[in-house]
Amino acid sequence: MSVEGVVYSAESSQKETASLVVSSSGHFLLSTKHDVNEYSLKQVEISEQLGNLPMRIRFPDGRVFATEQKRDLQLLLQRNKPVSWIAKLEGNAIAILSCLFLTIVLLFSSYKYGVPLVSDLIVERIPNQAQVYFGEQVLDSLDSQFEPSQLSLEQQTAIRKRIEKTLGELPNLPFNIVIEFRSLDNYANAFAMPGGKVVLLDGLVKLAKTPAQLDSVIYHEIGHVYHQHVMHSIVESSLIAMGVAVLTGEATGALDSLVGGGVFLLNSSRSRDAEREADEFAVDAMKRIYGTSEPMVKMFTLLNQQGDDHLPEWLSTHPDMLERIKAMQ
Ligand SMILES: [Zn+2]
């Protein structure tokens, strides 16, 4: 089927009669008395059908074909529909970008809101005994890297007793606090395990100039126990790992590391939140027990000064220490 009409040249308003057919290979063939031109269907612009005006097709070389045989042209176009809507969508960069953006927003919000929500539900349902047991297992596995504490038994007992006496001043804790002493070269640090164990390294006890300074770090760790941060982060990482596995289908490939990288960035922002919450808990405890957060400011300044470039990653404190110290004052 051919459609008859006129073609206007690109440079002038000269027109000549022309006919339009669609070739078997799906191209427009525009024939005039002088020549035949071939155009891909994707390259042409087809005007809206407006009232009695002729329908127009603009070709990439600037020529315009106009016809009164609107029905015929529509039939021709319909029969040779260049692309289905899905192919059109595929060819449409804006649509692709919007879909990608929506997917990212969806993934991000399920990460930001969904994961913590589900993790809350799961952590609430983990029996306390299981968390205590889990904490023991974690400490057991870390013990291959730790050495026994060099502190005297009296020193250890004094610290335990001092903290024990103040526990009544703190909000109700989900677990009994058990302070454990270990050593690792001269590293000054402390860790909260799931289930209420708090591990103090000898280096930290030595770094503290006063009992109050040491206690501020212990209260910070008790803050992690209070909020059950460790258990939350374990459950959240497992949920995310499962999500990544579902999304990527396998544990390898570029997408995996891409997603992994994003998760790492988001995770570190969440662990910053956990540090802030533990700091707030400790500031509160220090004010209630010692009447001031000053020793905490001193202690965290000391910790910051020793720097942690040389520390193994799992031991390092967080980079935004100065900001945290400011917030403690
Ligand atoms: Zn912390």
mmCIF file of C-alpha atoms and ligand atoms in Angstrom:
data_model
loop_
_atom_site.group_PDB
_atom_site.id
_atom_site.type_symbol
_atom_site.label_atom_id
_atom_site.label_comp_id
_atom_site.label_asym_id
_atom_site.label_seq_id
_atom_site.Cartn_x
_atom_site.Cartn_y
_atom_site.Cartn_z
ATOM 1 C CA MET A 1 0.000 0.000 0.000
ATOM 2 C CA SER A 2 1.302 3.453 -0.833
ATOM 3 C CA VAL A 3 0.208 6.825 0.419
ATOM 4 C CA GLU A 4 0.181 9.757 -1.981
ATOM 5 C CA GLY A 5 1.038 13.287 -0.999
ATOM 6 C CA VAL A 6 3.541 16.090 -1.498
ATOM 7 C CA VAL A 7 7.029 16.545 -0.217
ATOM 8 C CA TYR A 8 8.502 19.919 0.728
ATOM 9 C CA SER A 9 12.217 20.287 0.269
ATOM 10 C CA ALA A 10 14.347 21.242 3.232
ATOM 11 C CA GLU A 11 15.751 24.513 1.829
ATOM 12 C CA SER A 12 12.708 26.051 0.181
ATOM 13 C CA SER A 13 8.970 25.784 0.221
ATOM 14 C CA GLN A 14 9.103 24.002 -3.143
ATOM 15 C CA LYS A 15 6.964 20.962 -3.213
ATOM 16 C CA GLU A 16 6.520 18.020 -5.536
ATOM 17 C CA THR A 17 4.241 15.022 -5.549
ATOM 18 C CA ALA A 18 5.551 11.994 -3.748
ATOM 19 C CA SER A 19 4.436 8.632 -2.597
ATOM 20 C CA LEU A 20 5.312 6.797 0.570
ATOM 21 C CA VAL A 21 5.550 3.049 1.130
ATOM 22 C CA VAL A 22 6.997 0.908 3.852
ATOM 23 C CA SER A 23 9.585 -1.566 2.557
ATOM 24 C CA SER A 24 9.752 -5.222 3.598
ATOM 25 C CA SER A 25 12.750 -4.349 5.787
ATOM 26 C CA GLY A 26 10.575 -1.887 7.683
ATOM 27 C CA HIS A 27 11.928 1.362 6.188
ATOM 28 C CA PHE A 28 10.032 4.307 4.720
ATOM 29 C CA LEU A 29 10.599 4.643 0.995
ATOM 30 C CA LEU A 30 9.769 8.138 -0.239
ATOM 31 C CA SER A 31 9.631 8.374 -4.037
ATOM 32 C CA THR A 32 9.403 11.507 -6.139
ATOM 33 C CA LYS A 33 9.861 11.950 -9.870
ATOM 34 C CA HIS A 34 13.577 12.451 -9.294
ATOM 35 C CA ASP A 35 14.634 10.110 -6.555
ATOM 36 C CA VAL A 36 13.796 7.516 -3.955
ATOM 37 C CA ASN A 37 14.932 7.979 -0.392
ATOM 38 C CA GLU A 38 14.995 5.480 2.387
ATOM 39 C CA TYR A 39 14.487 6.416 6.044
ATOM 40 C CA SER A 40 14.406 4.351 9.185
ATOM 41 C CA LEU A 41 11.024 4.496 10.920
ATOM 42 C CA LYS A 42 12.694 5.534 14.121
ATOM 43 C CA GLN A 43 14.175 8.646 12.532
ATOM 44 C CA VAL A 44 10.962 10.301 11.465
ATOM 45 C CA GLU A 45 8.652 12.639 13.328
ATOM 46 C CA ILE A 46 4.962 12.172 12.721
ATOM 47 C CA SER A 47 2.651 15.119 13.409
ATOM 48 C CA GLU A 48 -0.451 14.891 15.516
ATOM 49 C CA GLN A 49 -3.608 14.527 13.529
ATOM 50 C CA LEU A 50 -5.147 17.994 13.778
ATOM 51 C CA GLY A 51 -8.621 18.626 12.349
ATOM 52 C CA ASN A 52 -8.640 18.844 8.588
ATOM 53 C CA LEU A 53 -4.964 19.666 8.259
ATOM 54 C CA PRO A 54 -2.895 17.208 6.253
ATOM 55 C CA MET A 55 -0.785 14.766 8.247
ATOM 56 C CA ARG A 56 2.899 15.483 8.128
ATOM 57 C CA ILE A 57 5.999 13.387 8.446
ATOM 58 C CA ARG A 58 9.317 15.115 8.986
ATOM 59 C CA PHE A 59 12.406 13.254 7.807
ATOM 60 C CA PRO A 60 15.887 13.650 9.293
ATOM 61 C CA ASP A 61 17.153 15.455 6.152
ATOM 62 C CA GLY A 62 14.604 18.231 6.771
ATOM 63 C CA ARG A 63 12.130 17.189 4.074
ATOM 64 C CA VAL A 64 8.463 17.070 5.059
ATOM 65 C CA PHE A 65 5.884 14.787 3.532
ATOM 66 C CA ALA A 66 2.253 15.910 3.786
ATOM 67 C CA THR A 67 -0.780 13.918 2.822
ATOM 68 C CA GLU A 68 -4.556 14.200 2.858
ATOM 69 C CA GLN A 69 -4.828 10.385 2.881
ATOM 70 C CA LYS A 70 -4.735 10.362 6.626
ATOM 71 C CA ARG A 71 -6.538 7.083 7.110
ATOM 72 C CA ASP A 72 -4.219 5.287 4.696
ATOM 73 C CA LEU A 73 -1.170 6.716 6.381
ATOM 74 C CA GLN A 74 -2.464 5.686 9.782
ATOM 75 C CA LEU A 75 -3.117 2.172 8.543
ATOM 76 C CA LEU A 76 0.358 2.043 7.091
ATOM 77 C CA LEU A 77 1.860 3.221 10.349
ATOM 78 C CA GLN A 78 -0.209 0.867 12.461
ATOM 79 C CA ARG A 79 0.676 -2.133 10.350
ATOM 80 C CA ASN A 80 4.321 -1.243 10.574
ATOM 81 C CA LYS A 81 4.361 0.071 14.079
ATOM 82 C CA PRO A 82 8.029 0.747 14.491
ATOM 83 C CA VAL A 83 8.317 -0.197 18.119
ATOM 84 C CA SER A 84 6.108 -1.587 20.806
ATOM 85 C CA TRP A 85 5.592 0.490 23.915
ATOM 86 C CA ILE A 86 8.092 -1.599 25.847
ATOM 87 C CA ALA A 87 10.723 -1.102 23.154
ATOM 88 C CA LYS A 88 9.906 2.593 23.144
ATOM 89 C CA LEU A 89 10.388 2.621 26.889
ATOM 90 C CA GLU A 90 13.682 0.850 26.460
ATOM 91 C CA GLY A 91 14.760 3.426 23.958
ATOM 92 C CA ASN A 92 13.759 6.222 26.228
ATOM 93 C CA ALA A 93 16.635 7.301 28.393
ATOM 94 C CA ILE A 94 14.470 9.379 30.720
ATOM 95 C CA ALA A 95 12.181 6.429 31.389
ATOM 96 C CA ILE A 96 15.178 4.189 32.069
ATOM 97 C CA LEU A 97 16.703 6.721 34.423
ATOM 98 C CA SER A 98 13.391 7.207 36.240
ATOM 99 C CA CYS A 99 13.011 3.451 36.683
ATOM 100 C CA LEU A 100 16.565 3.192 37.919
ATOM 101 C CA PHE A 101 15.994 6.089 40.291
ATOM 102 C CA LEU A 102 12.767 4.541 41.587
ATOM 103 C CA THR A 103 14.523 1.219 42.101
ATOM 104 C CA ILE A 104 17.297 2.931 44.033
ATOM 105 C CA VAL A 105 14.794 4.873 46.146
ATOM 106 C CA LEU A 106 12.897 1.654 46.820
ATOM 107 C CA LEU A 107 16.056 -0.250 47.737
ATOM 108 C CA PHE A 108 17.322 2.626 49.833
ATOM 109 C CA SER A 109 14.071 3.051 51.757
ATOM 110 C CA SER A 110 13.719 -0.659 52.351
ATOM 111 C CA TYR A 111 17.285 -0.554 53.623
ATOM 112 C CA LYS A 112 16.769 2.593 55.674
ATOM 113 C CA TYR A 113 13.359 1.776 57.139
ATOM 114 C CA GLY A 114 12.611 -1.873 56.333
ATOM 115 C CA VAL A 115 15.807 -3.462 57.611
ATOM 116 C CA PRO A 116 15.806 -1.714 61.027
ATOM 117 C CA LEU A 117 12.104 -2.478 61.431
ATOM 118 C CA VAL A 118 12.547 -6.185 60.682
ATOM 119 C CA SER A 119 15.715 -6.293 62.772
ATOM 120 C CA ASP A 120 13.813 -4.760 65.716
ATOM 121 C CA LEU A 121 11.196 -7.492 65.398
ATOM 122 C CA ILE A 122 13.832 -10.227 65.213
ATOM 123 C CA VAL A 123 16.035 -8.923 68.045
ATOM 124 C CA GLU A 124 12.968 -8.542 70.293
ATOM 125 C CA ARG A 125 12.235 -12.219 69.732
ATOM 126 C CA ILE A 126 15.730 -13.562 70.374
ATOM 127 C CA PRO A 127 15.633 -14.958 73.914
ATOM 128 C CA ASN A 128 18.046 -13.211 76.282
ATOM 129 C CA GLN A 129 19.770 -16.491 77.090
ATOM 130 C CA ALA A 130 20.516 -16.994 73.416
ATOM 131 C CA GLN A 131 22.104 -13.533 73.248
ATOM 132 C CA VAL A 132 24.206 -14.259 76.334
ATOM 133 C CA TYR A 133 25.315 -17.550 74.778
ATOM 134 C CA PHE A 134 26.026 -15.805 71.495
ATOM 135 C CA GLY A 135 28.138 -13.167 73.289
ATOM 136 C CA GLU A 136 30.174 -15.932 74.908
ATOM 137 C CA GLN A 137 30.791 -17.508 71.507
ATOM 138 C CA VAL A 138 31.914 -14.176 70.047
ATOM 139 C CA LEU A 139 34.304 -13.597 72.952
ATOM 140 C CA ASP A 140 35.605 -17.158 72.599
ATOM 141 C CA SER A 141 36.440 -16.560 68.990
ATOM 142 C CA LEU A 142 38.089 -13.190 69.750
ATOM 143 C CA ASP A 143 40.142 -14.809 72.510
ATOM 144 C CA SER A 144 42.399 -16.340 69.868
ATOM 145 C CA GLN A 145 43.654 -12.773 69.278
ATOM 146 C CA PHE A 146 43.523 -11.453 72.847
ATOM 147 C CA GLU A 147 45.999 -12.188 75.607
ATOM 148 C CA PRO A 148 45.070 -12.570 79.275
ATOM 149 C CA SER A 149 44.940 -9.310 81.204
ATOM 150 C CA GLN A 150 48.043 -8.269 83.158
ATOM 151 C CA LEU A 151 45.953 -6.319 85.680
ATOM 152 C CA SER A 152 45.986 -7.619 89.220
ATOM 153 C CA LEU A 153 42.888 -9.346 90.495
ATOM 154 C CA GLU A 154 42.433 -6.495 93.001
ATOM 155 C CA GLN A 155 42.461 -3.929 90.220
ATOM 156 C CA GLN A 156 39.918 -5.933 88.239
ATOM 157 C CA THR A 157 37.651 -6.427 91.258
ATOM 158 C CA ALA A 158 37.840 -2.740 92.152
ATOM 159 C CA ILE A 159 36.679 -1.714 88.678
ATOM 160 C CA ARG A 160 33.890 -4.342 88.639
ATOM 161 C CA LYS A 161 32.663 -3.299 92.095
ATOM 162 C CA ARG A 162 32.749 0.393 91.283
ATOM 163 C CA ILE A 163 30.597 -0.094 88.186
ATOM 164 C CA GLU A 164 28.276 -2.533 89.956
ATOM 165 C CA LYS A 165 27.537 0.035 92.661
ATOM 166 C CA THR A 166 26.345 2.555 90.064
ATOM 167 C CA LEU A 167 24.165 0.248 87.957
ATOM 168 C CA GLY A 168 21.082 1.291 89.940
ATOM 169 C CA GLU A 169 21.574 4.838 88.613
ATOM 170 C CA LEU A 170 21.252 3.658 85.019
ATOM 171 C CA PRO A 171 18.096 2.943 83.031
ATOM 172 C CA ASN A 172 16.918 -0.672 83.251
ATOM 173 C CA LEU A 173 19.339 -2.814 81.293
ATOM 174 C CA PRO A 174 18.247 -5.846 79.273
ATOM 175 C CA PHE A 175 21.231 -7.891 80.555
ATOM 176 C CA ASN A 176 23.493 -8.271 83.563
ATOM 177 C CA ILE A 177 26.723 -6.424 82.934
ATOM 178 C CA VAL A 178 29.777 -8.673 83.159
ATOM 179 C CA ILE A 179 33.124 -6.911 82.816
ATOM 180 C CA GLU A 180 35.925 -8.991 81.283
ATOM 181 C CA PHE A 181 39.588 -8.011 81.141
ATOM 182 C CA ARG A 182 41.895 -8.821 78.237
ATOM 183 C CA SER A 183 45.052 -7.438 76.708
ATOM 184 C CA LEU A 184 46.148 -6.814 73.147
ATOM 185 C CA ASP A 185 49.601 -5.266 72.863
ATOM 186 C CA ASN A 186 48.997 -1.795 74.180
ATOM 187 C CA TYR A 187 45.755 -1.085 72.420
ATOM 188 C CA ALA A 188 43.337 1.038 74.423
ATOM 189 C CA ASN A 189 39.820 -0.044 73.647
ATOM 190 C CA ALA A 190 36.660 -1.655 74.996
ATOM 191 C CA PHE A 191 33.912 -3.720 73.376
ATOM 192 C CA ALA A 192 30.355 -4.633 74.171
ATOM 193 C CA MET A 193 29.355 -8.203 73.292
ATOM 194 C CA PRO A 194 25.791 -9.321 72.711
ATOM 195 C CA GLY A 195 24.233 -10.354 76.021
ATOM 196 C CA GLY A 196 25.893 -7.847 78.370
ATOM 197 C CA LYS A 197 29.600 -8.713 78.415
ATOM 198 C CA VAL A 198 31.900 -5.702 78.274
ATOM 199 C CA VAL A 199 35.545 -6.363 77.437
ATOM 200 C CA LEU A 200 38.178 -3.889 78.642
ATOM 201 C CA LEU A 201 41.693 -3.997 77.234
ATOM 202 C CA ASP A 202 44.586 -3.282 79.621
ATOM 203 C CA GLY A 203 45.732 -0.418 77.383
ATOM 204 C CA LEU A 204 42.480 1.415 78.101
ATOM 205 C CA VAL A 205 42.785 0.974 81.871
ATOM 206 C CA LYS A 206 46.343 2.333 81.684
ATOM 207 C CA LEU A 207 45.369 5.257 79.459
ATOM 208 C CA ALA A 208 42.717 6.488 81.916
ATOM 209 C CA LYS A 209 44.148 9.004 84.377
ATOM 210 C CA THR A 210 41.229 8.695 86.837
ATOM 211 C CA PRO A 211 38.564 6.077 87.644
ATOM 212 C CA ALA A 212 35.901 8.441 86.309
ATOM 213 C CA GLN A 213 37.661 8.621 82.937
ATOM 214 C CA LEU A 214 37.748 4.836 82.670
ATOM 215 C CA ASP A 215 34.126 4.570 83.773
ATOM 216 C CA SER A 216 33.005 6.921 81.000
ATOM 217 C CA VAL A 217 34.176 4.380 78.397
ATOM 218 C CA ILE A 218 32.551 1.541 80.346
ATOM 219 C CA TYR A 219 29.245 3.472 80.399
ATOM 220 C CA HIS A 220 29.614 4.044 76.680
ATOM 221 C CA GLU A 221 29.881 0.264 76.208
ATOM 222 C CA ILE A 222 26.946 -0.275 78.594
ATOM 223 C CA GLY A 223 25.073 2.148 76.307
ATOM 224 C CA HIS A 224 25.694 -0.303 73.439
ATOM 225 C CA VAL A 225 24.357 -3.093 75.684
ATOM 226 C CA TYR A 226 21.301 -1.005 76.580
ATOM 227 C CA HIS A 227 20.450 -0.396 72.915
ATOM 228 C CA GLN A 228 21.488 -3.958 71.926
ATOM 229 C CA HIS A 229 23.521 -2.436 69.095
ATOM 230 C CA VAL A 230 25.721 -5.460 68.470
ATOM 231 C CA MET A 231 22.816 -7.855 68.086
ATOM 232 C CA HIS A 232 21.046 -5.356 65.827
ATOM 233 C CA SER A 233 24.082 -4.945 63.632
ATOM 234 C CA ILE A 234 24.550 -8.730 63.361
ATOM 235 C CA VAL A 235 20.886 -9.246 62.403
ATOM 236 C CA GLU A 236 20.954 -6.286 59.990
ATOM 237 C CA SER A 237 24.108 -7.472 58.222
ATOM 238 C CA SER A 238 22.554 -10.924 57.821
ATOM 239 C CA LEU A 239 19.363 -9.413 56.384
ATOM 240 C CA ILE A 240 21.377 -7.262 54.000
ATOM 241 C CA ALA A 241 23.561 -10.195 52.961
ATOM 242 C CA MET A 242 20.399 -12.164 52.192
ATOM 243 C CA GLY A 243 18.963 -9.194 50.278
ATOM 244 C CA VAL A 244 22.151 -8.820 48.243
ATOM 245 C CA ALA A 245 22.125 -12.555 47.483
ATOM 246 C CA VAL A 246 18.511 -12.347 46.308
ATOM 247 C CA LEU A 247 19.190 -9.259 44.178
ATOM 248 C CA THR A 248 22.374 -10.443 42.545
ATOM 249 C CA GLY A 249 21.531 -14.130 42.465
ATOM 250 C CA GLU A 250 25.062 -15.002 43.382
ATOM 251 C CA ALA A 251 27.804 -13.816 45.615
ATOM 252 C CA THR A 252 30.090 -12.633 42.808
ATOM 253 C CA GLY A 253 30.089 -10.043 40.063
ATOM 254 C CA ALA A 254 30.156 -6.312 39.652
ATOM 255 C CA LEU A 255 26.635 -5.683 40.913
ATOM 256 C CA ASP A 256 27.503 -7.485 44.080
ATOM 257 C CA SER A 257 30.456 -5.290 44.883
ATOM 258 C CA LEU A 258 28.451 -2.221 43.866
ATOM 259 C CA VAL A 259 25.655 -3.134 46.234
ATOM 260 C CA GLY A 260 28.245 -4.134 48.818
ATOM 261 C CA GLY A 261 29.919 -0.739 48.541
ATOM 262 C CA GLY A 262 26.614 1.055 49.011
ATOM 263 C CA VAL A 263 25.759 -1.105 51.974
ATOM 264 C CA PHE A 264 29.128 -0.331 53.490
ATOM 265 C CA LEU A 265 28.537 3.420 53.199
ATOM 266 C CA LEU A 266 25.032 3.173 54.652
ATOM 267 C CA ASN A 267 26.238 0.840 57.360
ATOM 268 C CA SER A 268 28.905 3.207 58.534
ATOM 269 C CA SER A 269 26.275 5.929 58.853
ATOM 270 C CA ARG A 270 24.188 3.588 60.974
ATOM 271 C CA SER A 271 27.145 2.679 63.170
ATOM 272 C CA ARG A 272 27.733 6.421 63.643
ATOM 273 C CA ASP A 273 24.173 6.612 64.964
ATOM 274 C CA ALA A 274 24.939 3.742 67.351
ATOM 275 C CA GLU A 275 28.064 5.535 68.619
ATOM 276 C CA ARG A 276 26.056 8.708 69.154
ATOM 277 C CA GLU A 277 23.417 6.808 71.134
ATOM 278 C CA ALA A 278 26.049 5.102 73.277
ATOM 279 C CA ASP A 279 27.763 8.474 73.853
ATOM 280 C CA GLU A 280 24.466 10.017 74.948
ATOM 281 C CA PHE A 281 23.853 7.135 77.325
ATOM 282 C CA ALA A 282 27.341 7.598 78.829
ATOM 283 C CA VAL A 283 27.036 11.403 79.132
ATOM 284 C CA ASP A 284 23.779 10.905 80.967
ATOM 285 C CA ALA A 285 25.313 8.285 83.270
ATOM 286 C CA MET A 286 28.371 10.451 83.961
ATOM 287 C CA LYS A 287 26.223 13.453 84.862
ATOM 288 C CA ARG A 288 24.084 11.358 87.160
ATOM 289 C CA ILE A 289 26.964 9.520 88.843
ATOM 290 C CA TYR A 290 29.840 12.028 88.748
ATOM 291 C CA GLY A 291 27.807 15.212 88.248
ATOM 292 C CA THR A 292 29.790 16.071 85.078
ATOM 293 C CA SER A 293 30.743 14.689 81.678
ATOM 294 C CA GLU A 294 34.168 16.362 81.918
ATOM 295 C CA PRO A 295 36.093 13.086 82.594
ATOM 296 C CA MET A 296 34.456 11.590 79.513
ATOM 297 C CA VAL A 297 35.591 14.513 77.364
ATOM 298 C CA LYS A 298 39.154 14.074 78.733
ATOM 299 C CA MET A 299 39.108 10.310 78.157
ATOM 300 C CA PHE A 300 37.825 10.474 74.608
ATOM 301 C CA THR A 301 40.352 13.215 73.849
ATOM 302 C CA LEU A 302 43.097 10.881 75.101
ATOM 303 C CA LEU A 303 41.690 8.067 72.936
ATOM 304 C CA ASN A 304 41.579 10.381 69.957
ATOM 305 C CA GLN A 305 45.151 11.560 70.523
ATOM 306 C CA GLN A 306 46.575 8.067 70.461
ATOM 307 C CA GLY A 307 45.223 7.834 66.893
ATOM 308 C CA ASP A 308 44.099 4.610 65.402
ATOM 309 C CA ASP A 309 45.918 4.402 62.068
ATOM 310 C CA HIS A 310 47.956 1.504 63.366
ATOM 311 C CA LEU A 311 44.954 -0.374 64.742
ATOM 312 C CA PRO A 312 43.440 -3.350 62.981
ATOM 313 C CA GLU A 313 40.148 -2.347 61.381
ATOM 314 C CA TRP A 314 37.901 -4.168 63.824
ATOM 315 C CA LEU A 315 39.568 -2.309 66.679
ATOM 316 C CA SER A 316 39.541 1.180 65.273
ATOM 317 C CA THR A 317 37.308 3.845 66.706
ATOM 318 C CA HIS A 318 35.289 6.096 64.445
ATOM 319 C CA PRO A 319 36.721 8.965 62.453
ATOM 320 C CA ASP A 320 34.274 11.602 63.611
ATOM 321 C CA MET A 321 35.670 11.541 67.136
ATOM 322 C CA LEU A 322 36.138 15.333 67.393
ATOM 323 C CA GLU A 323 32.493 15.923 66.609
ATOM 324 C CA ARG A 324 31.505 13.342 69.204
ATOM 325 C CA ILE A 325 33.727 14.946 71.845
ATOM 326 C CA LYS A 326 32.084 18.309 71.118
ATOM 327 C CA ALA A 327 28.659 16.765 71.669
ATOM 328 C CA MET A 328 29.723 15.363 75.079
ATOM 329 C CA GLN A 329 30.480 18.801 76.536
HETATM 330 ZN ZN ZN B 1 31.042 2.505 70.728
#
